[in-house]
CSV table of N, CA and C in Angstrom, one decimal:
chain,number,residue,atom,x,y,z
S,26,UNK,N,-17.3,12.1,9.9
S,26,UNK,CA,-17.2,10.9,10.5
S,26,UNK,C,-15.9,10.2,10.1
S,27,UNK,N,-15.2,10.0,11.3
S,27,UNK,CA,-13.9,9.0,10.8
S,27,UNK,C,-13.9,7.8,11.0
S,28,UNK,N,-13.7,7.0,9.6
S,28,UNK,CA,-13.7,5.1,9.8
S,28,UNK,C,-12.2,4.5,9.7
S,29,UNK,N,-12.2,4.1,10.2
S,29,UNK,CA,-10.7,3.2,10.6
S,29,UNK,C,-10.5,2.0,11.2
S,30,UNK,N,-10.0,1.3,10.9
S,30,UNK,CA,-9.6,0.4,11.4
S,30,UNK,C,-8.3,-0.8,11.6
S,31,UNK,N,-8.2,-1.3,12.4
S,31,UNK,CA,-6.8,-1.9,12.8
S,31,UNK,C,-6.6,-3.2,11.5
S,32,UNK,N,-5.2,-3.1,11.1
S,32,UNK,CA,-4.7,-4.1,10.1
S,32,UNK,C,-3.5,-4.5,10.3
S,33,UNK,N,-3.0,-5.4,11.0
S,33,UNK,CA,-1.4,-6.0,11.4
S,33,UNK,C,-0.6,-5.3,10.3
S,34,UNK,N,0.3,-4.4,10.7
S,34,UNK,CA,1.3,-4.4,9.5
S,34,UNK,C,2.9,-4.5,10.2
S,35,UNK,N,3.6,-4.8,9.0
S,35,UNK,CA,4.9,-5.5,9.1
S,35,UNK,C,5.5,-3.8,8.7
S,36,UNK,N,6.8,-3.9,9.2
S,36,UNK,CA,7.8,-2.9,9.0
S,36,UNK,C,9.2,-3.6,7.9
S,37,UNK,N,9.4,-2.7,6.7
S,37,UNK,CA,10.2,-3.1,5.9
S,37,UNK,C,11.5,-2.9,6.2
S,38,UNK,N,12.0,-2.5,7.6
S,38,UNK,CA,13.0,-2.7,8.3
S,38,UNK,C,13.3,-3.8,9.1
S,39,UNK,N,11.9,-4.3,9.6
S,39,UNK,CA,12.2,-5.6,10.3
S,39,UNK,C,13.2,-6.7,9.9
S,40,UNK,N,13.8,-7.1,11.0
S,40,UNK,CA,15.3,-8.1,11.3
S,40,UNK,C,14.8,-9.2,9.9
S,41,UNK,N,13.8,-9.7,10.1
S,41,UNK,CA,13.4,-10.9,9.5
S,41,UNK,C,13.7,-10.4,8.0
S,42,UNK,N,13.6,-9.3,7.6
S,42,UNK,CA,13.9,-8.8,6.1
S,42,UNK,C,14.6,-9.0,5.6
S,43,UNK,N,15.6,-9.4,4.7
S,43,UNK,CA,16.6,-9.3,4.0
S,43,UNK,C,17.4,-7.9,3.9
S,44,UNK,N,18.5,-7.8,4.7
S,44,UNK,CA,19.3,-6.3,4.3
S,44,UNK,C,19.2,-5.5,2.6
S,45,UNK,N,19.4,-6.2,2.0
S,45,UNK,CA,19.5,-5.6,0.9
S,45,UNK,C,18.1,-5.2,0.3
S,46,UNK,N,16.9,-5.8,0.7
S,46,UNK,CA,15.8,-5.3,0.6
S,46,UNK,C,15.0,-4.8,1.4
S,47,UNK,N,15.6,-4.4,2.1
S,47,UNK,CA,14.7,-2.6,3.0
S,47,UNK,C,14.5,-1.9,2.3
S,48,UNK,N,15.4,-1.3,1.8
S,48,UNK,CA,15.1,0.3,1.4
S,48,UNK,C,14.2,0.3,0.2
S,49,UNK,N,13.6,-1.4,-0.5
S,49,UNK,CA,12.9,-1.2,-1.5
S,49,UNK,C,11.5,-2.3,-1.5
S,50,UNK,N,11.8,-2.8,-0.1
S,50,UNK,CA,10.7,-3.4,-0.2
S,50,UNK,C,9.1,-2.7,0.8
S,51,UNK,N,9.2,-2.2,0.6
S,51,UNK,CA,7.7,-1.0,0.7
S,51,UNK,C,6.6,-2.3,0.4
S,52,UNK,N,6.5,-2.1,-1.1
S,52,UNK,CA,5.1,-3.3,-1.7
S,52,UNK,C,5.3,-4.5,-1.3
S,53,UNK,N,6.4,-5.2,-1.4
S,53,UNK,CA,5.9,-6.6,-0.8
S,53,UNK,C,5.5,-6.7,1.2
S,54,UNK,N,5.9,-5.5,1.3
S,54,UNK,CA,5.6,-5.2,2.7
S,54,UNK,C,4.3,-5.3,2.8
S,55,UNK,N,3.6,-4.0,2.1
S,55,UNK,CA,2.2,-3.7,2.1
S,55,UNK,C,1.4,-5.1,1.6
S,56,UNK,N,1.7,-5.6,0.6
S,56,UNK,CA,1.3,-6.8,0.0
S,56,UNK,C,1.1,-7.8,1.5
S,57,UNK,N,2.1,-8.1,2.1
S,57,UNK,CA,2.3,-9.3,3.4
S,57,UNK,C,1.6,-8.4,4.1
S,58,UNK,N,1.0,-7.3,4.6
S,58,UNK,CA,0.3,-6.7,5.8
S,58,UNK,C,-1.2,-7.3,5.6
S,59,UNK,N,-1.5,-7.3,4.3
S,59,UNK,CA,-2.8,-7.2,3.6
S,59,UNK,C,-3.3,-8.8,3.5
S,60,UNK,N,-2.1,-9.5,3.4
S,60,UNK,CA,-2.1,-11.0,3.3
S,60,UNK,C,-2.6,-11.3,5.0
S,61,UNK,N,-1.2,-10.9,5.4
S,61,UNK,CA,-1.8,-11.1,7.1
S,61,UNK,C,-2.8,-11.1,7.4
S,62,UNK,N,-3.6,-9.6,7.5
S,62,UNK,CA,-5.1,-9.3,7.5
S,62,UNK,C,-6.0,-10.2,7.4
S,63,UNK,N,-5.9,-10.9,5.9
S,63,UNK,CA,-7.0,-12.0,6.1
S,63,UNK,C,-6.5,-13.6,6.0
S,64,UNK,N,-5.8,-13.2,7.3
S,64,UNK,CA,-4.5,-14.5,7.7
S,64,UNK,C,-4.0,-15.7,7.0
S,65,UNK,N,-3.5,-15.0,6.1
S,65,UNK,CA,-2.6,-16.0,4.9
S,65,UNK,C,-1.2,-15.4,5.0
S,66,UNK,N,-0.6,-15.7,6.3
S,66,UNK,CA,0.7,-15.4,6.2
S,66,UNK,C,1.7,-16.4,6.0
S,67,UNK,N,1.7,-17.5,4.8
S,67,UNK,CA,1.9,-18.0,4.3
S,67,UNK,C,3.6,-17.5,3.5
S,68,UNK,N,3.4,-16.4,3.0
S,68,UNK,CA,4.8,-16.0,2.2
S,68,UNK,C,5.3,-14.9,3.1
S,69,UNK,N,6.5,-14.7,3.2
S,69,UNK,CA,7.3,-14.0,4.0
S,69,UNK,C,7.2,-12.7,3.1
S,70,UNK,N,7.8,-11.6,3.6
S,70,UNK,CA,8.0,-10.4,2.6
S,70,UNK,C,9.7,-10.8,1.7
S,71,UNK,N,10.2,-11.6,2.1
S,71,UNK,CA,11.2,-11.8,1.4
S,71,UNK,C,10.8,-12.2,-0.1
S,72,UNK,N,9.8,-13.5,0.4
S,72,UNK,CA,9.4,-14.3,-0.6
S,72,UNK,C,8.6,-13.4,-1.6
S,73,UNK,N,7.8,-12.6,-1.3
S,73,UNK,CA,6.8,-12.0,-1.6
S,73,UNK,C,7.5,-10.9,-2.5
S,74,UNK,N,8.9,-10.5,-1.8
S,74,UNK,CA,10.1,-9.6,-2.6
S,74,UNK,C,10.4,-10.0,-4.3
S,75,UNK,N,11.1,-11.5,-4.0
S,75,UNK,CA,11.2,-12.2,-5.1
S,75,UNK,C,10.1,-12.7,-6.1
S,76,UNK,N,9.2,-12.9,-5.9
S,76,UNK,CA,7.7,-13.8,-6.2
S,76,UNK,C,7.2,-12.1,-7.1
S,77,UNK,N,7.3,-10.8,-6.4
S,77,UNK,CA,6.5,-10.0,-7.2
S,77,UNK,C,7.7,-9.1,-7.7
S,78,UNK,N,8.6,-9.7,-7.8
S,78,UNK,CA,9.9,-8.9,-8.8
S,78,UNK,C,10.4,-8.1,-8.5
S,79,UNK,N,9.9,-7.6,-7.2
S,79,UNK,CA,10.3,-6.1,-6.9
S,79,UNK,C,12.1,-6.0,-7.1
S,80,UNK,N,12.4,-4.6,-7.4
S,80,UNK,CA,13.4,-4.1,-7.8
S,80,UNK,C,14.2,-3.4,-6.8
S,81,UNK,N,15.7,-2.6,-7.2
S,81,UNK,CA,16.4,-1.6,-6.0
S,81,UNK,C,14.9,-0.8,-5.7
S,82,UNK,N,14.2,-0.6,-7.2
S,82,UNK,CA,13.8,1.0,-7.2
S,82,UNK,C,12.3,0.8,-7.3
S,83,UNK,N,12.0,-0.2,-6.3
S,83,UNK,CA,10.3,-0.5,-5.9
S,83,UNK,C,10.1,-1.7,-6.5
S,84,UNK,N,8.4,-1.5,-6.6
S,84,UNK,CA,7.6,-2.3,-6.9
S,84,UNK,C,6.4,-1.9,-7.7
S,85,UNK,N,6.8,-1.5,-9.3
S,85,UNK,CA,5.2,-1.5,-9.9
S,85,UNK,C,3.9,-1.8,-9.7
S,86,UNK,N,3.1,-1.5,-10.2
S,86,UNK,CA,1.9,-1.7,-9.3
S,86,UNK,C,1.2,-2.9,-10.5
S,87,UNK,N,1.9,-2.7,-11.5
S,87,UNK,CA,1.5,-3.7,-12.4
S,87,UNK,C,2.1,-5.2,-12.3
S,88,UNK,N,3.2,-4.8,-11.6
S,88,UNK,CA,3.8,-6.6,-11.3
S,88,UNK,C,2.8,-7.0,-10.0
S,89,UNK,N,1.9,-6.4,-9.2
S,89,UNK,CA,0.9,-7.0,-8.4
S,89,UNK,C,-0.2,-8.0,-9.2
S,90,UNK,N,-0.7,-7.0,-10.0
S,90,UNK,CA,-1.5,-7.8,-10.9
S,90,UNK,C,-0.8,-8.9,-12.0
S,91,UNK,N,0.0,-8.9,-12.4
S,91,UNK,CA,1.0,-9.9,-13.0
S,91,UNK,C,1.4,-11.0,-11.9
S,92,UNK,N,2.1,-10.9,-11.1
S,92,UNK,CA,2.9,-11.7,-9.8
S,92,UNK,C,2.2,-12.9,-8.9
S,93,UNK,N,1.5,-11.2,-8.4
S,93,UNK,CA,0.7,-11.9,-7.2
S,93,UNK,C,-0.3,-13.3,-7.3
S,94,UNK,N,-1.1,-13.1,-8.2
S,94,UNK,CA,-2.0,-14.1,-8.5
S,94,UNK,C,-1.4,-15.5,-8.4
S,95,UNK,N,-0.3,-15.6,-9.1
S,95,UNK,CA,1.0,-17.0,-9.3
S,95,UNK,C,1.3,-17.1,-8.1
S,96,UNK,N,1.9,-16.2,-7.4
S,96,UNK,CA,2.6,-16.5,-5.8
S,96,UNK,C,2.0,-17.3,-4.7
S,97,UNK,N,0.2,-16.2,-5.4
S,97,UNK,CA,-0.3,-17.2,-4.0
S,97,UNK,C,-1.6,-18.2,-4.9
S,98,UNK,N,-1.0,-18.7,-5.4
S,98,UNK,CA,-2.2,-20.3,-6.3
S,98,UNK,C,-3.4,-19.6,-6.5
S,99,UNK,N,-3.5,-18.4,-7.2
S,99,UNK,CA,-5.1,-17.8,-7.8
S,99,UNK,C,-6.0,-17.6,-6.7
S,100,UNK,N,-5.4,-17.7,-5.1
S,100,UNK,CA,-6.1,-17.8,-4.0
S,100,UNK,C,-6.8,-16.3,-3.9
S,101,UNK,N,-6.6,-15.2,-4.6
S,101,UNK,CA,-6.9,-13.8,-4.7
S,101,UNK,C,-6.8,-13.2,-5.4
S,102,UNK,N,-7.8,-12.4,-5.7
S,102,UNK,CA,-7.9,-11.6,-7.0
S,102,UNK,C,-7.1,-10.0,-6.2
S,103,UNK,N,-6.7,-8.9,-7.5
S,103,UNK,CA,-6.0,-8.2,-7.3
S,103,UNK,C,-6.3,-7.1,-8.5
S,104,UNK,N,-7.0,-5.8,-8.7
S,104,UNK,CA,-7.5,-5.5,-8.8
S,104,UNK,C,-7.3,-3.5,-8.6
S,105,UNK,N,-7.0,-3.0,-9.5
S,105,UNK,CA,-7.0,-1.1,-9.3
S,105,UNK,C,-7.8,-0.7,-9.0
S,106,UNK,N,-8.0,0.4,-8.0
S,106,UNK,CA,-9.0,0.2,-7.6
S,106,UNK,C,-9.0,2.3,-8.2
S,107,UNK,N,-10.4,2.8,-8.0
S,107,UNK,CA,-10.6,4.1,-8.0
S,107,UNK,C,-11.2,4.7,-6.8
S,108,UNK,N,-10.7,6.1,-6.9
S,108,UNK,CA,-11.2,6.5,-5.4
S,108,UNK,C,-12.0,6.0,-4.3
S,109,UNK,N,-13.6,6.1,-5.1
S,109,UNK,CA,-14.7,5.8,-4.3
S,109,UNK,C,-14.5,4.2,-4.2
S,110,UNK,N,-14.2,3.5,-5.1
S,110,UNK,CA,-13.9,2.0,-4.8
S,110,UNK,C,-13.1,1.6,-3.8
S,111,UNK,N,-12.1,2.3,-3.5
S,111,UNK,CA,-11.0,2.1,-2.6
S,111,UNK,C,-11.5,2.5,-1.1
S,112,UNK,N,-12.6,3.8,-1.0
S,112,UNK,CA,-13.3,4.1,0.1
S,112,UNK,C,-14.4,2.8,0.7
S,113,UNK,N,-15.2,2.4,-0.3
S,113,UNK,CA,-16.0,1.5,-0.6
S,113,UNK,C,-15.6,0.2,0.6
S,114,UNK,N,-14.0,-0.1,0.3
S,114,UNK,CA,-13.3,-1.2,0.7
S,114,UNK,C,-13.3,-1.0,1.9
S,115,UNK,N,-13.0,0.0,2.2
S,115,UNK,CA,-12.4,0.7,3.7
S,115,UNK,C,-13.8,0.8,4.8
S,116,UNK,N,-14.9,0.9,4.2
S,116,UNK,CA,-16.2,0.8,4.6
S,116,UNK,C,-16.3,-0.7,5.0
S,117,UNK,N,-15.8,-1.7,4.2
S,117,UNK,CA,-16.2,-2.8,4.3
S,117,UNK,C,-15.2,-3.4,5.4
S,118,UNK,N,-14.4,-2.7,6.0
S,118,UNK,CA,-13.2,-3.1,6.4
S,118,UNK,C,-12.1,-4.1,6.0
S,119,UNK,N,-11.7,-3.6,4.6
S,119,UNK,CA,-10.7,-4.3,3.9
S,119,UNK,C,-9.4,-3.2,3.6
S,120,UNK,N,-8.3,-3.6,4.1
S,120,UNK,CA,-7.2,-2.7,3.5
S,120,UNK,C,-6.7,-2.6,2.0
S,121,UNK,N,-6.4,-1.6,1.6
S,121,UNK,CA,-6.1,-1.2,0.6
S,121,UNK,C,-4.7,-0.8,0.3
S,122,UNK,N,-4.0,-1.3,-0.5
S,122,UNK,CA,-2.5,-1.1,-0.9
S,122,UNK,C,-2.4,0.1,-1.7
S,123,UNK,N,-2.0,1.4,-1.3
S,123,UNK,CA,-1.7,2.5,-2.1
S,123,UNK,C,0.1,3.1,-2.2
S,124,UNK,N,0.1,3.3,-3.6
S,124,UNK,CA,1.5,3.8,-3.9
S,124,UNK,C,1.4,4.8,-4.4
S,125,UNK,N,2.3,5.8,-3.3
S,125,UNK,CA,2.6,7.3,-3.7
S,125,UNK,C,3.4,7.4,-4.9
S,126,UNK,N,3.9,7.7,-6.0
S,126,UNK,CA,4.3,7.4,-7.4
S,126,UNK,C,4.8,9.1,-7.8
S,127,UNK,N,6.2,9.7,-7.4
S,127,UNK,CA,5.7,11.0,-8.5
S,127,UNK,C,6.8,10.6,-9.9
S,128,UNK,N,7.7,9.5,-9.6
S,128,UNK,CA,8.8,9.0,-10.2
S,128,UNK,C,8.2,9.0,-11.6
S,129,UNK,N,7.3,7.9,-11.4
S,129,UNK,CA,7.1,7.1,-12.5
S,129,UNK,C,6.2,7.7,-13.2
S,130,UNK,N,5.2,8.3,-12.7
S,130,UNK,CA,4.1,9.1,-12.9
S,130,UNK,C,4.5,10.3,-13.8
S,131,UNK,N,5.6,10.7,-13.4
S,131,UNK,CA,6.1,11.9,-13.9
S,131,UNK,C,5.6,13.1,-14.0
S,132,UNK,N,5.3,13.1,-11.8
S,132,UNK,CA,5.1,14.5,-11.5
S,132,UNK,C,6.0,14.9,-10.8
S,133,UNK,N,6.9,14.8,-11.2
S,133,UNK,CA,7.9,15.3,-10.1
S,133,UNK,C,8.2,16.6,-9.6
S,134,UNK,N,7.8,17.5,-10.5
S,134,UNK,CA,7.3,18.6,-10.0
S,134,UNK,C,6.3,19.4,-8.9
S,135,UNK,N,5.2,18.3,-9.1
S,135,UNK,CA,4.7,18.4,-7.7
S,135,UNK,C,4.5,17.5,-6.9
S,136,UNK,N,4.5,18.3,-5.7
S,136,UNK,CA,5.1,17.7,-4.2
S,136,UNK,C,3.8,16.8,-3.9
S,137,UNK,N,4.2,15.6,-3.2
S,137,UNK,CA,3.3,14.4,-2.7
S,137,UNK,C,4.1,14.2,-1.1
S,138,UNK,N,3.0,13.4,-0.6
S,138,UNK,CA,3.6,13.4,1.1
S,138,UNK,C,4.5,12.2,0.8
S,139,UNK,N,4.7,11.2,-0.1
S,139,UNK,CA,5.4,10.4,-0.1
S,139,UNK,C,6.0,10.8,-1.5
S,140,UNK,N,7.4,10.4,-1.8
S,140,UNK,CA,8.0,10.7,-3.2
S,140,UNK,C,7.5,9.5,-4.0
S,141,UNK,N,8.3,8.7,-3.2
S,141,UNK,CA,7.3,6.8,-4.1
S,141,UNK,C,7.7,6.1,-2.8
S,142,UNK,N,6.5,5.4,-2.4
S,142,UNK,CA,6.2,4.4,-1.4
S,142,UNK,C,5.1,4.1,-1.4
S,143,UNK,N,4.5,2.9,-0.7
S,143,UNK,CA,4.1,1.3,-0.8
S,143,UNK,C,3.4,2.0,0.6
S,144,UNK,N,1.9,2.1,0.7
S,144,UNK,CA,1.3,1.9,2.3
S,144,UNK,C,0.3,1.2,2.3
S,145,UNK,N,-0.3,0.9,3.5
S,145,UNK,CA,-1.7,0.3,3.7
S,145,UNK,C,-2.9,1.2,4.1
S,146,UNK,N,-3.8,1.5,3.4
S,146,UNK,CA,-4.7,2.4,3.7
S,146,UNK,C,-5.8,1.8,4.6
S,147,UNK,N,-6.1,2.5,5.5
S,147,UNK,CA,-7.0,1.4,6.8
S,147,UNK,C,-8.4,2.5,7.3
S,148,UNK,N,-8.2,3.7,6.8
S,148,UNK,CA,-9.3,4.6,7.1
S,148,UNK,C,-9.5,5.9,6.2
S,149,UNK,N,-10.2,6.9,6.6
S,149,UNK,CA,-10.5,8.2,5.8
S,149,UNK,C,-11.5,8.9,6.9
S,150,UNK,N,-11.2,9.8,6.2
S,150,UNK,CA,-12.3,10.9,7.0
S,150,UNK,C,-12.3,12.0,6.1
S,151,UNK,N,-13.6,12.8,6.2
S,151,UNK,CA,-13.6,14.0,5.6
S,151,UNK,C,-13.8,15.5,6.2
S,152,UNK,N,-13.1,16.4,6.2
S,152,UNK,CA,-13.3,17.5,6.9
S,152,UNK,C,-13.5,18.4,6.1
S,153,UNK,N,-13.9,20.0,6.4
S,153,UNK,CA,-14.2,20.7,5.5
S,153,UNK,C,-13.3,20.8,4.4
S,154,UNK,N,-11.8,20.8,4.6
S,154,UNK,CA,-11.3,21.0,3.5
S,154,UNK,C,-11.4,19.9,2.5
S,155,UNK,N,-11.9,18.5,2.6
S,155,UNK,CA,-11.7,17.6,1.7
S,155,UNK,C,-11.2,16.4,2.7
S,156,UNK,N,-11.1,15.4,1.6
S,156,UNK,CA,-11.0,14.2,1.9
S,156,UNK,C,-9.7,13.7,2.8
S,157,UNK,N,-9.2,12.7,3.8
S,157,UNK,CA,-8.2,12.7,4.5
S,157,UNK,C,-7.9,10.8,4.4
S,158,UNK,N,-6.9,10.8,4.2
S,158,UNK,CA,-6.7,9.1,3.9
S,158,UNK,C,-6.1,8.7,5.0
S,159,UNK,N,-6.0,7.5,5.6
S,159,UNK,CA,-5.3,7.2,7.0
S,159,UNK,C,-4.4,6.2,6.3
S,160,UNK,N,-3.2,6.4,6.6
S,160,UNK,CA,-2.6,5.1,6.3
S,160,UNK,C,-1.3,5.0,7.0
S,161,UNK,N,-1.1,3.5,6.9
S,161,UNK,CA,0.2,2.9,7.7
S,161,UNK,C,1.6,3.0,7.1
S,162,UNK,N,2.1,4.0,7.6
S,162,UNK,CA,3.8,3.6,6.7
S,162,UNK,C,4.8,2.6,6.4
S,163,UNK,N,4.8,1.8,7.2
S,163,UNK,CA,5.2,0.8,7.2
S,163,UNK,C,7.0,0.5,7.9
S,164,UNK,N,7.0,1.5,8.4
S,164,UNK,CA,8.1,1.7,9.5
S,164,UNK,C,9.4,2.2,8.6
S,165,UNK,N,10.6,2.9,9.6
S,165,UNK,CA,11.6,3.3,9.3
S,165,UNK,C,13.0,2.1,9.6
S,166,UNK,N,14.1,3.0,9.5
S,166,UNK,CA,15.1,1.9,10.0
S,166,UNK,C,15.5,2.2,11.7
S,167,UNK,N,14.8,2.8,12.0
S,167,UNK,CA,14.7,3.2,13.8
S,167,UNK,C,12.7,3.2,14.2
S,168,UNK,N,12.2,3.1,13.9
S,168,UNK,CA,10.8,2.7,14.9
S,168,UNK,C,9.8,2.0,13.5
S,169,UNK,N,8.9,1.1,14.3
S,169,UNK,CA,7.9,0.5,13.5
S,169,UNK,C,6.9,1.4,13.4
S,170,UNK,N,6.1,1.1,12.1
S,170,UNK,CA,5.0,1.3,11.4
S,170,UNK,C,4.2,2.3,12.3
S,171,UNK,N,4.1,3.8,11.5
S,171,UNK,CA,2.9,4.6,12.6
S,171,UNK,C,1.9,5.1,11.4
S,172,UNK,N,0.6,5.4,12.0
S,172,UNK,CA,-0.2,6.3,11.1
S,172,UNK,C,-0.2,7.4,11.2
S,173,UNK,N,-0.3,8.1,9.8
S,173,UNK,CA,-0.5,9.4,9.0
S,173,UNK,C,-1.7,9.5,8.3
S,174,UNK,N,-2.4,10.7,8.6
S,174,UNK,CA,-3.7,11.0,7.7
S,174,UNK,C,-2.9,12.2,7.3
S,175,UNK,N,-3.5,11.6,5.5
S,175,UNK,CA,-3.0,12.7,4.8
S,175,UNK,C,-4.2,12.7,3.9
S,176,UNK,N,-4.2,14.1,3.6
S,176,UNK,CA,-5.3,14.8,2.7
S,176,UNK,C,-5.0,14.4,1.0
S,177,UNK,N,-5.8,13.9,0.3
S,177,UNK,CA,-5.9,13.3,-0.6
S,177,UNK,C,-5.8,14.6,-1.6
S,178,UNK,N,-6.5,15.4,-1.8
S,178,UNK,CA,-6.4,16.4,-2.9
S,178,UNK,C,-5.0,16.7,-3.4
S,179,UNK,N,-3.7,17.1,-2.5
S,179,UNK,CA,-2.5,17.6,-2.8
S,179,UNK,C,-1.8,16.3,-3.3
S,180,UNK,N,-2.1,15.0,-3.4
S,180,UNK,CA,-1.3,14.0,-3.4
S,180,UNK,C,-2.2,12.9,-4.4
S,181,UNK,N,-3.1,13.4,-4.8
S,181,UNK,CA,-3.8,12.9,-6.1
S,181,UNK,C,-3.3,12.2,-7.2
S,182,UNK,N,-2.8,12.8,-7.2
S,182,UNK,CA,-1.6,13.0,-8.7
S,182,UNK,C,-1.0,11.6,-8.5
S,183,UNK,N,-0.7,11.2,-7.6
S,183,UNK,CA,0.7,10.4,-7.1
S,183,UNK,C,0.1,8.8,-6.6
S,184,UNK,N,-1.2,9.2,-6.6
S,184,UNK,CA,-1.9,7.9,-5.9
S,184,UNK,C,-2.3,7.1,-7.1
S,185,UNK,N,-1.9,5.5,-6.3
S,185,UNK,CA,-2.7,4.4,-7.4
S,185,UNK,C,-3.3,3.5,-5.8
S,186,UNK,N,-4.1,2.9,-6.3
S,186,UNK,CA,-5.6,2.2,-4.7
S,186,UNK,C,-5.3,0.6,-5.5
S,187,UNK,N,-4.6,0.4,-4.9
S,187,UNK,CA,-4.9,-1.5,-5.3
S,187,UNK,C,-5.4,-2.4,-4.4
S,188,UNK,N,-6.3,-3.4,-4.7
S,188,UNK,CA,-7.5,-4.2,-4.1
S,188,UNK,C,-6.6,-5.3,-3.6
S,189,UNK,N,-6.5,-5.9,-3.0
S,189,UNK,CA,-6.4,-7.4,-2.8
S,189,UNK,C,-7.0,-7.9,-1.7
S,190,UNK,N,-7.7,-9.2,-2.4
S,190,UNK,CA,-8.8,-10.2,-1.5
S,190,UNK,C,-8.8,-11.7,-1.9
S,191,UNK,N,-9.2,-11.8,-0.6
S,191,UNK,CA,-9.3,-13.5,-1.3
S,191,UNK,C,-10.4,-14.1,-2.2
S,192,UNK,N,-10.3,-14.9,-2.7
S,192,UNK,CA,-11.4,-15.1,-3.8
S,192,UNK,C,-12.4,-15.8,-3.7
């Protein structure tokens, strides 16, 4: 059985962006999709750039839990999530911010569908081979935001599930 469902997301190419933070704003992207969702679009991804410190070379997953909370007045809790917790969410219909990581992680040896990027996870399904995650990319510098279901087992290694809700 496949569950999914629709979550506004922003493209970290979009005009409204700041040039110089495209190519690294992935998480405050994901972060403002997630915000949108349960319609607090209140901070821009620019602001949301600056506010969670993000860098050339991303966005830690640990400055979410540090950042975010301040940015938006304690209005949401934020939160790591684990597997079944992050499925859990997705049952409930809540998006979940996942970051492909082999950088930092220090797998760089093995291959992940993302090297390091920032997505919104909005569904799953499971087929014989295992588990399959749906998630939004968050657009290129030529077309907006499409979905990929990617199978969870080969890309394990590389995944962190972060929660954000309102409180």
């Amino acid at each position: 059985m496949k569950i999914n469902f629709d979550c506004p997301v922003y493209s970290q190419y979009d005009s409204m962006v700041k040039k110089s933070y495209r190519p690294s704003s992935c998480g405050p992207t994901a972060v403002a999709s997630i915000l949108h969702f349960y319609k607090d679009d209140a901070l821009s991804i620019n602001q949301l750039y600056e506010a969670l410190h993000c860098t050339p070379v991303g966005l830690p997953a640990i400055f979410i839990h540090w950042f975010l909370p301040k940015a938006v007045q304690g209005n949401y809790s934020v939160r790591t999530l684990w597997l079944f917790e992050a499925i859990h969410w997705i049952q409930q219909k809540q998006p979940v911010a996942v970051k492909f990581d082999c950088y930092f992680t220090w797998k760089l040896n093995r291959p992940s569908y993302f090297k390091y990027h920032w997505t919104v996870m909005t569904g799953f399904y499971w087929k014989r081979d295992g588990l399959y995650l749906i998630v939004e990319d968050l657009g290129t510098p030529n077309r907006a935001s499409r979905t990929h279901e990617i199978p969870y087992a080969p890309n394990a290694h590389a995944l962190t599930f972060i929660g954000i809700q309102p409180k």
